[in-house]
Short mmCIF file of C-alpha atoms in Angstrom, two decimals:
data_model
loop_
_atom_site.label_atom_id
_atom_site.label_comp_id
_atom_site.label_asym_id
_atom_site.label_seq_id
_atom_site.Cartn_x
_atom_site.Cartn_y
_atom_site.Cartn_z
CA VAL A 1 6.77 114.87 -110.26
CA GLN A 2 7.62 118.18 -108.63
CA LEU A 3 10.73 119.46 -106.93
CA GLN A 4 10.38 122.23 -104.37
CA ALA A 5 13.54 124.00 -103.32
CA SER A 6 14.03 126.36 -100.40
CA GLY A 7 16.70 127.91 -98.24
CA GLY A 8 18.30 130.57 -100.39
CA GLY A 9 18.97 134.05 -99.13
CA LEU A 10 21.51 136.74 -98.43
CA VAL A 11 24.60 135.97 -96.40
CA GLN A 12 27.95 137.59 -95.78
CA ALA A 13 31.14 136.05 -97.11
CA GLY A 14 32.31 133.31 -94.80
CA GLY A 15 28.78 132.52 -93.72
CA SER A 16 26.63 129.45 -94.23
CA LEU A 17 23.34 128.51 -95.83
CA ARG A 18 21.45 125.26 -96.15
CA LEU A 19 19.36 124.50 -99.19
CA SER A 20 16.61 121.89 -99.20
CA CYS A 21 14.69 120.28 -102.01
CA VAL A 22 11.85 117.80 -101.70
CA ALA A 23 10.51 115.62 -104.48
CA SER A 24 6.80 114.90 -104.57
CA GLY A 25 4.38 113.12 -106.85
CA SER A 26 3.93 109.58 -108.10
CA PHE A 27 7.17 107.78 -108.82
CA ARG A 28 8.87 104.45 -108.28
CA ASN A 29 12.27 105.57 -107.06
CA ILE A 30 14.80 108.38 -107.09
CA ASN A 31 18.03 107.44 -108.82
CA GLY A 32 19.88 110.58 -107.91
CA MET A 33 19.51 114.14 -106.72
CA GLY A 34 21.67 117.19 -106.68
CA TRP A 35 22.20 120.87 -107.19
CA TYR A 36 23.25 123.01 -110.12
CA ARG A 37 23.75 126.74 -110.17
CA GLN A 38 23.66 129.61 -112.61
CA THR A 39 26.08 132.34 -111.68
CA PRO A 40 26.23 135.70 -113.44
CA GLY A 41 27.88 135.46 -116.83
CA LYS A 42 28.26 131.71 -116.73
CA GLN A 43 26.40 128.67 -117.90
CA ARG A 44 24.57 126.45 -115.48
CA GLU A 45 27.06 124.20 -113.73
CA MET A 46 26.92 121.16 -111.52
CA VAL A 47 27.53 121.92 -107.87
CA ALA A 48 26.97 118.56 -106.21
CA THR A 49 25.14 115.35 -107.02
CA VAL A 50 24.50 112.04 -105.33
CA PHE A 51 23.42 108.95 -107.24
CA ARG A 52 22.32 105.64 -105.77
CA ALA A 53 22.85 102.35 -107.56
CA SER A 54 24.74 99.38 -106.15
CA THR A 55 26.84 102.01 -104.42
CA THR A 56 26.29 105.69 -103.67
CA THR A 57 28.32 108.08 -105.79
CA THR A 58 28.79 111.68 -104.72
CA LYS A 59 30.39 114.37 -106.87
CA TYR A 60 31.30 117.97 -106.19
CA ALA A 61 32.46 120.79 -108.37
CA ASP A 62 36.10 121.60 -107.69
CA SER A 63 35.11 125.10 -106.67
CA VAL A 64 32.96 123.90 -103.76
CA GLN A 65 34.88 120.79 -102.67
CA GLY A 66 35.53 120.96 -98.95
CA ARG A 67 33.05 123.77 -98.37
CA PHE A 68 29.73 122.29 -99.49
CA THR A 69 28.18 119.02 -98.38
CA ILE A 70 25.32 117.24 -100.12
CA SER A 71 23.13 114.82 -98.21
CA THR A 72 19.79 113.10 -98.64
CA ASP A 73 16.95 111.92 -96.48
CA ASN A 74 15.57 109.04 -98.50
CA ALA A 75 12.49 108.65 -96.33
CA LYS A 76 11.56 112.26 -97.04
CA ASN A 77 12.66 112.28 -100.71
CA THR A 78 14.77 115.29 -99.83
CA VAL A 79 18.21 116.50 -100.77
CA TYR A 80 20.15 119.09 -98.81
CA LEU A 81 23.11 121.26 -99.64
CA GLN A 82 25.02 122.60 -96.66
CA MET A 83 27.10 125.52 -97.86
CA ASN A 84 29.86 126.77 -95.58
CA SER A 85 32.60 129.35 -96.03
CA LEU A 86 30.55 131.02 -98.72
CA LYS A 87 32.29 133.32 -101.17
CA PRO A 88 30.89 136.13 -103.32
CA GLU A 89 31.53 133.97 -106.38
CA ASP A 90 29.02 131.46 -105.02
CA THR A 91 26.29 134.00 -105.72
CA GLY A 92 23.74 132.71 -108.16
CA VAL A 93 20.51 130.84 -108.66
CA TYR A 94 20.66 127.30 -107.35
CA TYR A 95 18.52 124.65 -109.00
CA CYS A 96 17.50 121.36 -107.51
CA PHE A 97 17.82 118.33 -109.81
CA ALA A 98 16.58 114.78 -109.60
CA ASN A 99 16.66 111.74 -111.83
CA ILE A 100 13.48 109.87 -111.05
CA TYR A 101 11.95 106.65 -112.33
CA THR A 102 8.23 106.54 -112.94
CA PHE A 103 6.37 103.53 -114.30
CA ARG A 104 4.77 105.72 -116.92
CA GLU A 105 7.85 107.42 -118.35
CA GLY A 106 10.89 105.55 -117.09
CA SER A 107 13.85 107.56 -115.83
CA ASN A 108 13.87 111.29 -116.49
CA ASP A 109 15.54 114.41 -115.19
CA TYR A 110 13.44 116.87 -113.25
CA TRP A 111 14.24 120.38 -112.14
CA GLY A 112 12.96 122.52 -109.34
CA GLN A 113 12.51 126.24 -109.39
CA GLY A 114 15.66 128.16 -108.64
CA THR A 115 16.48 129.60 -105.28
CA LEU A 116 18.66 132.69 -105.13
CA VAL A 117 21.82 132.70 -103.06
CA THR A 118 23.55 136.04 -102.62
CA VAL A 119 26.90 136.29 -100.87
CA SER A 120 28.03 139.79 -100.01
CA SER A 121 31.66 140.71 -99.61
#
């Protein structure tokens, strides 16, 4: 299983970016996907996640609630993060995450390579 993230870049404060992450490989189903970030001087933190079971559960970090929107395209095994009203404190490396079930290993967490988001003031 591989996760390939894209969409990072440099943007001015107040601007927008859209991150994408596609899961590929041999697996049975994707239980959930999301985004974490590593900002300077801080530990990696959850930004937004979406998990599918009997219902779909979406969570956001308080710091991004109302500004970021996570969505998925199940047919494309892709998760998106639309980031609006970006702030300099959103600067960091954003990592794609997925919890995926494979017949061989069961459910496991997988991580994509980071994509750098830089917000200038």
